[in-house]
């Protein structure tokens, strides 16, 4: 089992739904001075999408390096005109596994980029389950979408920046965008203590790290002594996770 290295000295804030996340994200982008990394599975062209798109354009026009990584399936409905508008403003945009035809879908193309991650300069980062889409933009109009993100300030942000840079480099080189590959200097402030919370970044992929997140969950559940709270949009636990939860309930 690969147990991640926990980093001390962070300020981690839980953000409920887009109503808390998007204002914080927009403010961070508007305050960016050096670089903005934004990764998302869905970038919807609704009021929220326009709001974040305009913030990215404003940052690019201030000569901030702005990198937007979109999943080719989840963000396939983003209008080409809006993509071009962002490109014209100076936003660098890469598409992860762009789908050209629904009839050409192969099994390997089911491997999507589901990360929802933002890293702004070395001041703040965001991770979680919230796509760039309005909370009320879904088939059930009576209730908003329910999801969470967290903001991170402190030493853990360095790992988030590194992860964003690494994936950007892989996709950029695959798309022959070598000029878009640059590891930006990270000011020392990214390593300074910002709070008293400890955290770790755990990333899965479809190769060597397919079960990393599940293994961390199992480790945490196995070592729980007081309470387990699970908030997850999708919950289809395998036998190991079900057994761990059952064992925990008996302790």
Coordinates of N, CA and C in Angstrom, one line a residue:
X1 N 0.8 -1.2 0.0 CA 0.0 0.0 0.0 C 0.9 1.2 0.0
X2 N 0.6 2.2 -0.9 CA 1.4 3.4 -1.0 C 0.7 4.5 -0.1
X3 N 1.3 4.8 1.0 CA 0.7 5.8 1.9 C 1.4 7.1 1.6
X4 N 0.7 8.2 1.2 CA 1.3 9.4 0.8 C 2.0 10.1 2.0
X5 N 2.9 11.0 1.6 CA 3.6 11.8 2.6 C 2.7 13.0 3.0
X6 N 2.3 13.1 4.2 CA 1.5 14.2 4.7 C 2.4 15.4 5.0
X7 N 1.9 16.6 4.6 CA 2.7 17.8 4.7 C 2.0 18.7 5.8
X8 N 2.8 19.2 6.7 CA 2.2 20.0 7.8 C 2.2 21.5 7.4
X9 N 1.5 22.3 8.2 CA 1.5 23.7 8.1 C 0.7 24.3 7.0
X10 N -0.5 23.7 6.7 CA -1.3 24.2 5.6 C -2.6 24.9 6.2
X11 N -3.2 25.8 5.4 CA -4.5 26.3 5.7 C -5.5 25.7 4.7
X12 N -6.3 24.8 5.1 CA -7.2 24.1 4.2 C -8.7 24.5 4.5
X13 N -9.4 25.0 3.5 CA -10.8 25.5 3.7 C -11.7 24.7 2.9
X14 N -12.8 24.2 3.5 CA -13.8 23.4 2.8 C -14.8 24.4 2.1
X15 N -15.1 24.2 0.8 CA -16.0 25.1 0.1 C -17.2 24.2 -0.3
X16 N -18.4 24.7 0.0 CA -19.6 24.0 -0.3 C -20.2 24.5 -1.6
X17 N -20.2 23.6 -2.6 CA -20.9 23.9 -3.8 C -20.2 25.0 -4.6
X18 N -20.7 25.3 -5.8 CA -20.1 26.3 -6.6 C -20.4 27.7 -6.0
X19 N -21.4 27.9 -5.2 CA -21.7 29.2 -4.6 C -20.6 29.7 -3.8
X20 N -19.8 28.8 -3.2 CA -18.6 29.2 -2.4 C -17.3 29.1 -3.2
X21 N -17.3 28.1 -4.1 CA -16.1 27.8 -4.9 C -15.8 28.8 -5.9
X22 N -16.8 29.1 -6.8 CA -16.5 30.0 -7.9 C -16.1 31.4 -7.5
X23 N -16.7 32.1 -6.5 CA -16.2 33.4 -6.1 C -14.7 33.3 -5.7
X24 N -14.4 32.3 -4.9 CA -13.0 32.1 -4.5 C -12.0 31.9 -5.6
X25 N -12.5 31.1 -6.6 CA -11.6 30.8 -7.7 C -11.4 32.0 -8.6
X26 N -12.5 32.8 -8.8 CA -12.5 34.0 -9.6 C -11.6 35.0 -9.0
X27 N -11.7 35.2 -7.7 CA -10.9 36.2 -7.0 C -9.4 35.8 -7.0
X28 N -9.1 34.5 -6.9 CA -7.7 34.0 -7.0 C -7.1 34.3 -8.4
X29 N -7.9 34.0 -9.4 CA -7.5 34.3 -10.8 C -7.2 35.7 -11.0
X30 N -8.1 36.6 -10.5 CA -8.0 38.0 -10.7 C -6.8 38.5 -9.9
X31 N -6.3 37.8 -8.9 CA -5.2 38.3 -8.1 C -3.9 37.6 -8.6
X32 N -3.9 36.8 -9.7 CA -2.7 36.1 -10.2 C -1.7 37.1 -10.7
X33 N -0.5 36.8 -10.5 CA 0.6 37.7 -11.0 C 1.5 36.9 -11.9
X34 N 1.6 35.6 -11.8 CA 2.6 34.8 -12.6 C 1.9 33.7 -13.5
X35 N 1.2 32.8 -12.9 CA 0.7 31.7 -13.7 C -0.6 31.1 -13.0
X36 N -1.5 30.7 -13.9 CA -2.7 30.1 -13.5 C -2.8 28.7 -14.2
X37 N -3.0 27.7 -13.5 CA -3.3 26.3 -14.0 C -4.7 26.0 -13.7
X38 N -5.5 25.6 -14.6 CA -6.9 25.2 -14.4 C -7.1 23.9 -15.2
X39 N -7.5 22.8 -14.5 CA -7.9 21.6 -15.1 C -9.3 21.3 -14.7
X40 N -10.1 20.9 -15.7 CA -11.5 20.5 -15.4 C -12.0 19.5 -16.5
X41 N -12.9 18.6 -16.0 CA -13.5 17.7 -16.9 C -14.6 18.3 -17.7
X42 N -15.4 19.1 -17.1 CA -16.5 19.8 -17.8 C -16.3 21.3 -17.7
X43 N -16.3 22.0 -18.8 CA -16.3 23.5 -18.9 C -17.5 23.9 -19.7
X44 N -18.6 24.2 -18.9 CA -19.9 24.4 -19.6 C -20.0 25.9 -19.9
X45 N -20.6 26.2 -21.1 CA -20.7 27.6 -21.5 C -22.1 28.1 -21.0
X46 N -22.2 28.2 -19.6 CA -23.3 28.9 -19.0 C -22.8 30.1 -18.2
X47 N -23.6 30.6 -17.3 CA -23.2 31.9 -16.6 C -21.9 31.7 -15.9
X48 N -21.8 30.5 -15.2 CA -20.6 30.2 -14.5 C -19.4 30.1 -15.4
X49 N -19.6 29.3 -16.5 CA -18.5 29.2 -17.4 C -18.0 30.5 -18.0
X50 N -19.0 31.4 -18.4 CA -18.6 32.7 -18.9 C -17.8 33.5 -17.9
X51 N -18.3 33.4 -16.6 CA -17.6 34.1 -15.5 C -16.2 33.7 -15.4
X52 N -15.9 32.4 -15.4 CA -14.5 31.9 -15.2 C -13.7 32.2 -16.5
X53 N -14.3 32.0 -17.6 CA -13.7 32.3 -18.9 C -13.2 33.8 -18.9
X54 N -14.1 34.7 -18.5 CA -13.7 36.1 -18.5 C -12.5 36.4 -17.6
X55 N -12.5 35.7 -16.4 CA -11.5 35.9 -15.5 C -10.1 35.4 -16.0
X56 N -10.2 34.3 -16.8 CA -9.0 33.7 -17.4 C -8.5 34.7 -18.5
X57 N -9.4 35.3 -19.2 CA -9.0 36.3 -20.3 C -8.3 37.5 -19.6
X58 N -8.9 38.0 -18.6 CA -8.4 39.2 -17.9 C -7.0 38.9 -17.4
X59 N -6.8 37.7 -16.9 CA -5.4 37.3 -16.4 C -4.4 37.3 -17.5
X60 N -4.8 36.6 -18.6 CA -3.9 36.5 -19.8 C -3.6 37.9 -20.3
X61 N -4.5 38.8 -20.3 CA -4.3 40.2 -20.9 C -3.3 40.9 -19.9
X62 N -3.2 40.5 -18.7 CA -2.2 41.1 -17.8 C -0.8 40.5 -17.9
X63 N -0.7 39.6 -18.9 CA 0.6 38.9 -19.2 C 0.8 37.8 -18.1
X64 N -0.2 37.3 -17.5 CA -0.1 36.1 -16.6 C -0.2 34.9 -17.6
X65 N 0.7 33.9 -17.3 CA 0.6 32.7 -18.1 C -0.6 31.9 -17.6
X66 N -1.6 31.7 -18.5 CA -2.8 31.0 -18.2 C -2.9 29.7 -19.0
X67 N -3.0 28.6 -18.3 CA -3.1 27.3 -18.9 C -4.4 26.6 -18.5
X68 N -5.1 26.2 -19.5 CA -6.4 25.6 -19.3 C -6.4 24.2 -20.0
X69 N -6.6 23.2 -19.1 CA -6.6 21.8 -19.6 C -8.0 21.2 -19.5
X70 N -8.6 20.9 -20.7 CA -10.0 20.4 -20.7 C -10.0 18.9 -21.2
X71 N -11.0 18.2 -20.6 CA -11.2 16.9 -21.1 C -11.9 16.9 -22.4
X72 N -11.5 16.1 -23.4 CA -12.1 16.2 -24.7 C -13.5 15.7 -24.8
X73 N -13.9 14.9 -23.9 CA -15.3 14.4 -23.9 C -16.2 15.2 -23.0
X74 N -15.8 15.5 -21.7 CA -16.6 16.2 -20.8 C -16.8 17.7 -21.2
X75 N -15.8 18.3 -22.0 CA -16.0 19.7 -22.4 C -16.2 19.8 -23.9
X76 N -16.7 18.8 -24.5 CA -16.9 18.8 -25.9 C -18.0 19.8 -26.4
X77 N -18.9 20.2 -25.5 CA -19.9 21.2 -25.8 C -19.5 22.6 -25.7
X78 N -18.3 22.9 -25.2 CA -17.8 24.3 -25.1 C -17.6 24.8 -26.5
X79 N -18.3 25.9 -26.9 CA -18.3 26.4 -28.3 C -16.9 26.7 -28.7
X80 N -16.6 26.4 -30.0 CA -15.3 26.7 -30.6 C -15.1 28.2 -30.6
X81 N -16.1 28.9 -30.7 CA -16.0 30.4 -30.7 C -15.5 30.9 -29.4
X82 N -15.9 30.3 -28.3 CA -15.4 30.7 -27.0 C -14.0 30.2 -26.7
X83 N -13.7 29.0 -27.2 CA -12.3 28.6 -27.1 C -11.4 29.5 -27.9
X84 N -11.8 29.9 -29.1 CA -11.0 30.9 -29.9 C -10.9 32.2 -29.2
X85 N -11.9 32.7 -28.6 CA -11.9 33.9 -27.8 C -10.9 33.9 -26.7
X86 N -10.8 32.8 -26.0 CA -9.8 32.7 -25.0 C -8.4 32.6 -25.5
X87 N -8.2 31.8 -26.6 CA -6.9 31.8 -27.3 C -6.5 33.2 -27.8
X88 N -7.4 33.9 -28.3 CA -7.1 35.3 -28.8 C -6.6 36.2 -27.7
X89 N -7.2 35.9 -26.5 CA -6.8 36.7 -25.3 C -5.5 36.3 -24.7
X90 N -5.0 35.2 -25.2 CA -3.7 34.7 -24.7 C -3.7 33.5 -23.8
X91 N -4.9 32.9 -23.6 CA -5.0 31.7 -22.8 C -4.5 30.5 -23.6
X92 N -3.6 29.7 -23.0 CA -3.2 28.5 -23.6 C -4.2 27.4 -23.2
X93 N -4.7 26.7 -24.2 CA -5.7 25.7 -24.0 C -5.3 24.4 -24.7
X94 N -5.3 23.3 -23.9 CA -5.0 22.0 -24.4 C -6.2 21.1 -24.1
X95 N -6.5 20.1 -25.0 CA -7.6 19.2 -24.9 C -7.0 17.8 -24.7
X96 N -7.5 17.2 -23.6 CA -7.1 15.8 -23.3 C -7.9 14.8 -24.0
X97 N -7.4 14.1 -24.9 CA -8.1 13.1 -25.7 C -9.3 13.6 -26.3
X98 N -9.1 14.5 -27.3 CA -10.3 15.1 -28.0 C -11.0 14.0 -28.8
X99 N -12.4 14.0 -28.6 CA -13.2 13.1 -29.4 C -13.7 13.7 -30.7
X100 N -13.4 13.1 -31.8 CA -13.8 13.7 -33.1 C -15.1 13.1 -33.6
X101 N -15.4 11.9 -33.1 CA -16.7 11.2 -33.6 C -17.2 10.2 -32.5
X102 N -18.5 10.3 -32.2 CA -19.0 9.3 -31.2 C -18.9 7.9 -31.8
X103 N -18.8 7.7 -33.1 CA -18.7 6.4 -33.7 C -17.3 5.8 -33.7
X104 N -16.3 6.7 -33.4 CA -15.0 6.3 -33.3 C -14.5 6.0 -31.9
X105 N -15.4 5.9 -31.0 CA -15.0 5.8 -29.6 C -14.4 4.4 -29.3
X106 N -13.1 4.4 -28.9 CA -12.5 3.1 -28.6 C -12.3 3.0 -27.1
X107 N -12.0 1.7 -26.7 CA -11.9 1.5 -25.2 C -10.9 2.4 -24.6
X108 N -9.7 2.5 -25.2 CA -8.7 3.3 -24.6 C -9.1 4.8 -24.4
X109 N -10.1 5.2 -25.2 CA -10.5 6.6 -25.1 C -11.5 6.8 -24.0
X110 N -11.9 5.7 -23.3 CA -12.8 5.9 -22.1 C -12.0 6.4 -21.0
X111 N -10.6 6.4 -21.1 CA -9.8 7.0 -20.1 C -9.8 8.5 -20.1
X112 N -10.6 9.1 -19.3 CA -10.8 10.5 -19.3 C -10.0 11.3 -18.3
X113 N -9.9 12.6 -18.4 CA -9.2 13.4 -17.4 C -10.3 14.0 -16.5
X114 N -10.5 13.4 -15.4 CA -11.5 13.9 -14.5 C -11.0 14.8 -13.4
X115 N -9.8 15.3 -13.5 CA -9.3 16.1 -12.4 C -9.9 17.5 -12.5
X116 N -10.3 18.0 -11.3 CA -10.8 19.4 -11.1 C -9.8 20.1 -10.2
X117 N -8.9 20.8 -10.8 CA -7.7 21.3 -10.0 C -7.4 22.7 -10.5
X118 N -7.0 23.6 -9.6 CA -6.5 24.9 -10.0 C -5.3 25.3 -9.1
X119 N -4.3 25.9 -9.7 CA -3.2 26.3 -8.9 C -2.8 27.7 -9.4
X120 N -2.8 28.7 -8.5 CA -2.6 30.1 -8.9 C -1.4 30.6 -8.2
X121 N -0.4 31.0 -9.0 CA 0.9 31.4 -8.5 C 1.4 30.4 -7.5
X122 N 2.0 30.9 -6.4 CA 2.3 30.0 -5.3 C 1.5 30.4 -4.1
X123 N 0.3 31.0 -4.3 CA -0.5 31.5 -3.2 C -1.6 30.6 -2.8
X124 N -2.3 30.0 -3.7 CA -3.5 29.2 -3.4 C -3.7 28.2 -4.5
X125 N -4.3 27.0 -4.1 CA -4.7 26.0 -5.0 C -6.1 25.5 -4.6
X126 N -6.8 24.9 -5.5 CA -8.1 24.3 -5.3 C -8.1 22.9 -5.9
X127 N -8.7 22.0 -5.1 CA -9.0 20.6 -5.6 C -10.4 20.2 -5.1
X128 N -10.9 19.2 -5.8 CA -12.3 18.8 -5.4 C -13.0 18.1 -6.5
X129 N -14.4 18.2 -6.4 CA -15.2 17.5 -7.3 C -16.1 18.4 -8.2
X130 N -15.8 19.7 -8.2 CA -16.6 20.7 -8.8 C -16.1 21.1 -10.2
X131 N -16.9 20.8 -11.2 CA -16.6 21.2 -12.6 C -16.9 22.7 -12.8
X132 N -16.5 23.2 -13.9 CA -16.9 24.6 -14.3 C -18.3 24.5 -14.9
X133 N -19.3 24.5 -14.0 CA -20.7 24.5 -14.5 C -21.6 25.0 -13.3
X134 N -22.6 25.7 -13.7 CA -23.5 26.3 -12.6 C -24.2 25.2 -11.8
X135 N -24.3 25.5 -10.5 CA -25.0 24.6 -9.6 C -26.4 24.1 -10.0
X136 N -27.0 25.0 -10.7 CA -28.4 24.8 -11.1 C -28.5 24.3 -12.6
X137 N -27.4 24.1 -13.2 CA -27.4 23.6 -14.6 C -27.4 22.1 -14.6
X138 N -28.6 21.5 -14.4 CA -28.7 20.0 -14.5 C -30.2 19.7 -14.7
X139 N -30.6 18.5 -15.0 CA -32.0 18.2 -15.4 C -33.0 18.3 -14.2
X140 N -32.5 18.4 -13.0 CA -33.5 18.5 -11.9 C -33.4 19.9 -11.4
X141 N -34.4 20.8 -11.8 CA -34.3 22.2 -11.6 C -34.6 22.7 -10.2
X142 N -35.1 21.8 -9.3 CA -35.6 22.2 -8.0 C -34.5 22.3 -7.0
X143 N -33.4 21.6 -7.2 CA -32.3 21.5 -6.2 C -31.0 21.8 -6.9
X144 N -30.1 22.5 -6.2 CA -28.8 22.7 -6.9 C -27.9 21.5 -6.8
X145 N -26.9 21.4 -7.6 CA -25.9 20.4 -7.6 C -25.2 20.4 -6.2
X146 N -24.8 19.3 -5.6 CA -24.2 19.3 -4.3 C -22.8 18.7 -4.4
X147 N -21.8 19.5 -4.1 CA -20.4 19.0 -4.3 C -19.5 19.8 -3.4
X148 N -18.3 19.4 -3.3 CA -17.3 20.1 -2.5 C -16.0 20.4 -3.2
X149 N -15.3 21.4 -2.8 CA -13.9 21.6 -3.1 C -13.2 22.1 -1.9
X150 N -11.9 22.1 -1.9 CA -11.1 22.7 -0.9 C -10.1 23.7 -1.4
X151 N -9.8 24.7 -0.7 CA -8.7 25.6 -1.0 C -7.5 25.3 -0.1
X152 N -6.3 25.4 -0.7 CA -5.1 25.0 0.1 C -4.1 26.1 -0.1
X153 N -3.6 26.6 1.1 CA -2.5 27.5 1.2 C -1.5 26.9 2.0
X154 N -0.2 27.0 1.6 CA 0.9 26.4 2.4 C 1.7 25.5 1.6
X155 N 2.6 24.7 2.3 CA 3.6 23.8 1.6 C 3.0 22.8 0.7
X156 N 1.8 22.3 1.0 CA 1.2 21.3 0.1 C 0.9 21.8 -1.3
X157 N 0.8 23.1 -1.4 CA 0.5 23.7 -2.8 C 1.6 23.4 -3.8
X158 N 2.9 23.2 -3.3 CA 4.0 22.9 -4.2 C 3.7 21.6 -4.9
X159 N 3.2 20.6 -4.2 CA 2.9 19.3 -4.8 C 1.8 19.4 -5.9
X160 N 0.8 20.3 -5.6 CA -0.3 20.5 -6.5 C 0.2 21.2 -7.8
X161 N 1.1 22.2 -7.6 CA 1.7 22.9 -8.8 C 2.5 21.9 -9.6
X162 N 3.3 21.1 -9.0 CA 4.1 20.1 -9.7 C 3.3 19.1 -10.5
X163 N 2.2 18.7 -9.9 CA 1.3 17.8 -10.6 C 0.6 18.4 -11.8
X164 N 0.2 19.7 -11.7 CA -0.4 20.4 -12.8 C 0.7 20.6 -13.9
X165 N 1.9 21.0 -13.5 CA 2.9 21.2 -14.5 C 3.2 19.9 -15.3
X166 N 3.3 18.8 -14.5 CA 3.6 17.5 -15.1 C 2.6 17.1 -16.2
X167 N 1.3 17.1 -15.8 CA 0.3 16.7 -16.8 C 0.2 17.7 -18.0
X168 N 0.4 19.0 -17.7 CA 0.4 19.9 -18.8 C 1.6 19.6 -19.8
X169 N 2.7 19.3 -19.2 CA 3.9 19.0 -20.1 C 3.6 17.8 -21.0
X170 N 3.0 16.7 -20.4 CA 2.7 15.5 -21.1 C 1.8 15.8 -22.3
X171 N 0.7 16.5 -22.0 CA -0.3 16.8 -23.0 C 0.2 17.8 -24.1
X172 N 1.0 18.8 -23.6 CA 1.5 19.8 -24.6 C 2.5 19.1 -25.5
X173 N 3.4 18.2 -25.1 CA 4.3 17.6 -25.9 C 3.6 16.6 -26.9
X174 N 2.5 16.0 -26.4 CA 1.7 15.1 -27.3 C 1.0 15.9 -28.4
X175 N 0.7 17.2 -28.1 CA 0.0 18.1 -29.1 C 1.0 18.9 -29.8
X176 N 2.3 18.6 -29.7 CA 3.4 19.4 -30.4 C 3.3 20.9 -30.0
X177 N 3.1 21.1 -28.8 CA 3.1 22.5 -28.2 C 4.3 22.7 -27.3
X178 N 5.5 22.4 -27.8 CA 6.7 22.5 -27.0 C 6.9 23.9 -26.4
X179 N 6.5 24.9 -27.2 CA 6.7 26.3 -26.7 C 5.9 26.6 -25.5
X180 N 4.8 25.7 -25.2 CA 4.0 26.0 -24.1 C 4.5 25.2 -22.8
X181 N 5.6 24.5 -22.9 CA 6.2 23.8 -21.8 C 7.2 24.6 -21.1
X182 N 6.9 25.0 -19.9 CA 7.9 25.7 -19.1 C 7.5 25.5 -17.6
X183 N 8.5 25.1 -16.9 CA 8.3 25.0 -15.4 C 8.6 26.3 -14.8
X184 N 7.6 27.0 -14.3 CA 7.7 28.3 -13.8 C 8.4 28.3 -12.4
X185 N 9.1 29.4 -12.1 CA 9.7 29.5 -10.8 C 8.6 29.6 -9.7
X186 N 8.8 28.9 -8.6 CA 7.8 28.9 -7.5 C 8.5 29.7 -6.4
X187 N 7.9 30.9 -6.1 CA 8.5 31.7 -5.0 C 8.5 30.9 -3.7
X188 N 9.4 31.3 -2.8 CA 9.6 30.6 -1.5 C 8.3 30.6 -0.7
X189 N 7.4 31.5 -1.0 CA 6.2 31.6 -0.2 C 5.4 30.3 -0.2
X190 N 5.5 29.5 -1.3 CA 4.8 28.3 -1.4 C 5.2 27.3 -0.4
X191 N 6.4 27.4 0.2 CA 6.8 26.5 1.2 C 6.6 27.0 2.6
X192 N 6.2 28.2 2.8 CA 6.0 28.8 4.1 C 4.8 28.2 4.7
X193 N 4.8 28.1 6.1 CA 3.6 27.6 6.8 C 2.5 28.6 6.7
X194 N 1.3 28.2 6.5 CA 0.2 29.0 6.4 C -0.9 28.7 7.4
X195 N -0.8 27.6 8.1 CA -1.8 27.1 9.1 C -1.3 26.0 9.9
X196 N -2.2 25.2 10.5 CA -1.8 24.1 11.3 C -2.4 22.8 10.9
X197 N -2.8 22.7 9.6 CA -3.4 21.5 9.1 C -2.5 20.7 8.3
X198 N -2.6 19.4 8.3 CA -1.8 18.5 7.5 C -2.6 17.9 6.4
X199 N -2.0 17.7 5.3 CA -2.7 17.1 4.2 C -1.7 16.5 3.2
X200 N -2.3 15.7 2.3 CA -1.5 15.0 1.3 C -2.2 15.0 -0.1
X201 N -1.5 15.1 -1.1 CA -2.1 15.0 -2.5 C -2.0 13.6 -3.0
X202 N -3.1 13.0 -3.3 CA -3.2 11.7 -3.9 C -3.8 11.7 -5.3
X203 N -3.1 11.3 -6.3 CA -3.5 11.3 -7.7 C -3.6 9.9 -8.2
X204 N -4.7 9.6 -8.9 CA -4.7 8.3 -9.6 C -4.6 8.5 -11.1
X205 N -4.2 7.4 -11.7 CA -4.1 7.5 -13.2 C -4.6 6.1 -13.7
X206 N -4.5 5.8 -14.9 CA -5.0 4.6 -15.5 C -3.9 3.6 -15.7
X207 N -2.8 3.8 -15.1 CA -1.6 2.9 -15.3 C -1.1 2.4 -13.9
X208 N -0.1 3.0 -13.4 CA 0.6 2.5 -12.2 C -0.2 2.9 -10.9
X209 N -1.1 3.9 -11.0 CA -1.7 4.4 -9.8 C -3.2 4.3 -9.8
X210 N -3.7 3.2 -10.4 CA -5.2 3.0 -10.5 C -5.9 2.9 -9.2
X211 N -5.2 2.4 -8.2 CA -5.9 2.1 -6.9 C -5.3 3.0 -5.8
X212 N -4.5 4.0 -6.1 CA -3.9 4.8 -5.0 C -4.9 5.4 -4.1
X213 N -6.0 6.1 -4.7 CA -7.0 6.7 -3.8 C -7.7 5.7 -3.0
X214 N -8.1 4.6 -3.6 CA -8.8 3.6 -2.9 C -8.0 3.1 -1.7
X215 N -6.7 2.9 -1.9 CA -5.8 2.4 -0.9 C -5.7 3.4 0.3
X216 N -5.7 4.7 0.0 CA -5.6 5.7 1.0 C -6.9 5.7 1.8
X217 N -8.1 5.5 1.1 CA -9.3 5.4 1.8 C -9.3 4.2 2.8
X218 N -8.9 3.1 2.3 CA -8.8 1.9 3.1 C -8.0 2.0 4.3
X219 N -6.8 2.7 4.1 CA -5.9 2.9 5.2 C -6.6 3.8 6.3
X220 N -7.2 4.9 5.8 CA -7.9 5.8 6.8 C -9.0 5.1 7.5
X221 N -9.8 4.4 6.8 CA -11.0 3.7 7.4 C -10.5 2.6 8.4
X222 N -9.4 1.9 8.0 CA -8.9 0.9 8.9 C -8.4 1.5 10.2
X223 N -7.8 2.7 10.1 CA -7.2 3.3 11.3 C -8.2 4.3 12.0
X224 N -9.4 4.4 11.6 CA -10.4 5.3 12.2 C -10.7 4.7 13.6
X225 N -10.9 5.6 14.6 CA -11.2 5.2 15.9 C -12.4 5.9 16.5
X226 N -12.9 7.0 15.8 CA -14.1 7.7 16.3 C -15.2 7.9 15.3
X227 N -14.9 8.3 14.1 CA -16.0 8.7 13.2 C -15.5 8.6 11.8
X228 N -16.3 8.2 10.9 CA -16.0 8.2 9.4 C -17.2 8.9 8.7
X229 N -16.9 10.0 8.0 CA -17.9 10.7 7.2 C -17.5 10.6 5.7
X230 N -18.4 10.2 4.9 CA -18.1 10.0 3.5 C -19.1 10.9 2.7
X231 N -18.6 11.8 1.9 CA -19.4 12.7 1.0 C -18.9 12.5 -0.4
X232 N -19.6 11.8 -1.2 CA -19.1 11.4 -2.5 C -20.3 11.4 -3.5
X233 N -20.1 12.0 -4.7 CA -21.2 12.0 -5.7 C -21.4 10.6 -6.2
X234 N -20.3 9.8 -6.3 CA -20.5 8.4 -6.8 C -19.9 7.5 -5.7
X235 N -20.7 6.5 -5.3 CA -20.2 5.6 -4.3 C -20.6 4.2 -4.6
X236 N -19.7 3.5 -5.3 CA -19.8 2.1 -5.7 C -18.7 1.3 -5.1
X237 N -18.7 1.1 -3.8 CA -17.5 0.5 -3.1 C -17.3 -1.0 -3.5
X238 N -16.1 -1.4 -3.7 CA -15.8 -2.8 -3.9 C -15.8 -3.6 -2.6
X239 N -15.5 -4.8 -2.7 CA -15.6 -5.7 -1.5 C -14.7 -5.3 -0.4
X240 N -13.5 -4.8 -0.8 CA -12.5 -4.4 0.3 C -13.0 -3.2 1.0
X241 N -13.5 -2.3 0.3 CA -14.0 -1.1 1.0 C -15.3 -1.4 1.8
X242 N -16.1 -2.2 1.3 CA -17.3 -2.6 2.1 C -16.9 -3.3 3.4
X243 N -15.9 -4.2 3.2 CA -15.5 -5.0 4.4 C -14.9 -4.0 5.4
X244 N -14.1 -3.1 5.0 CA -13.4 -2.1 5.9 C -14.5 -1.3 6.6
X245 N -15.5 -0.8 5.9 CA -16.6 -0.1 6.6 C -17.3 -0.9 7.6
X246 N -17.6 -2.2 7.2 CA -18.3 -3.0 8.1 C -17.5 -3.3 9.4
X247 N -16.2 -3.6 9.2 CA -15.3 -3.8 10.3 C -15.2 -2.6 11.2
X248 N -15.2 -1.4 10.6 CA -15.1 -0.2 11.4 C -16.3 0.1 12.3
X249 N -17.5 -0.3 11.7 CA -18.7 -0.1 12.4 C -18.8 -1.0 13.7
X250 N -18.1 -2.1 13.7 CA -18.1 -3.0 14.8 C -17.1 -2.7 15.9
X251 N -16.2 -1.7 15.6 CA -15.2 -1.4 16.6 C -15.7 -0.5 17.7

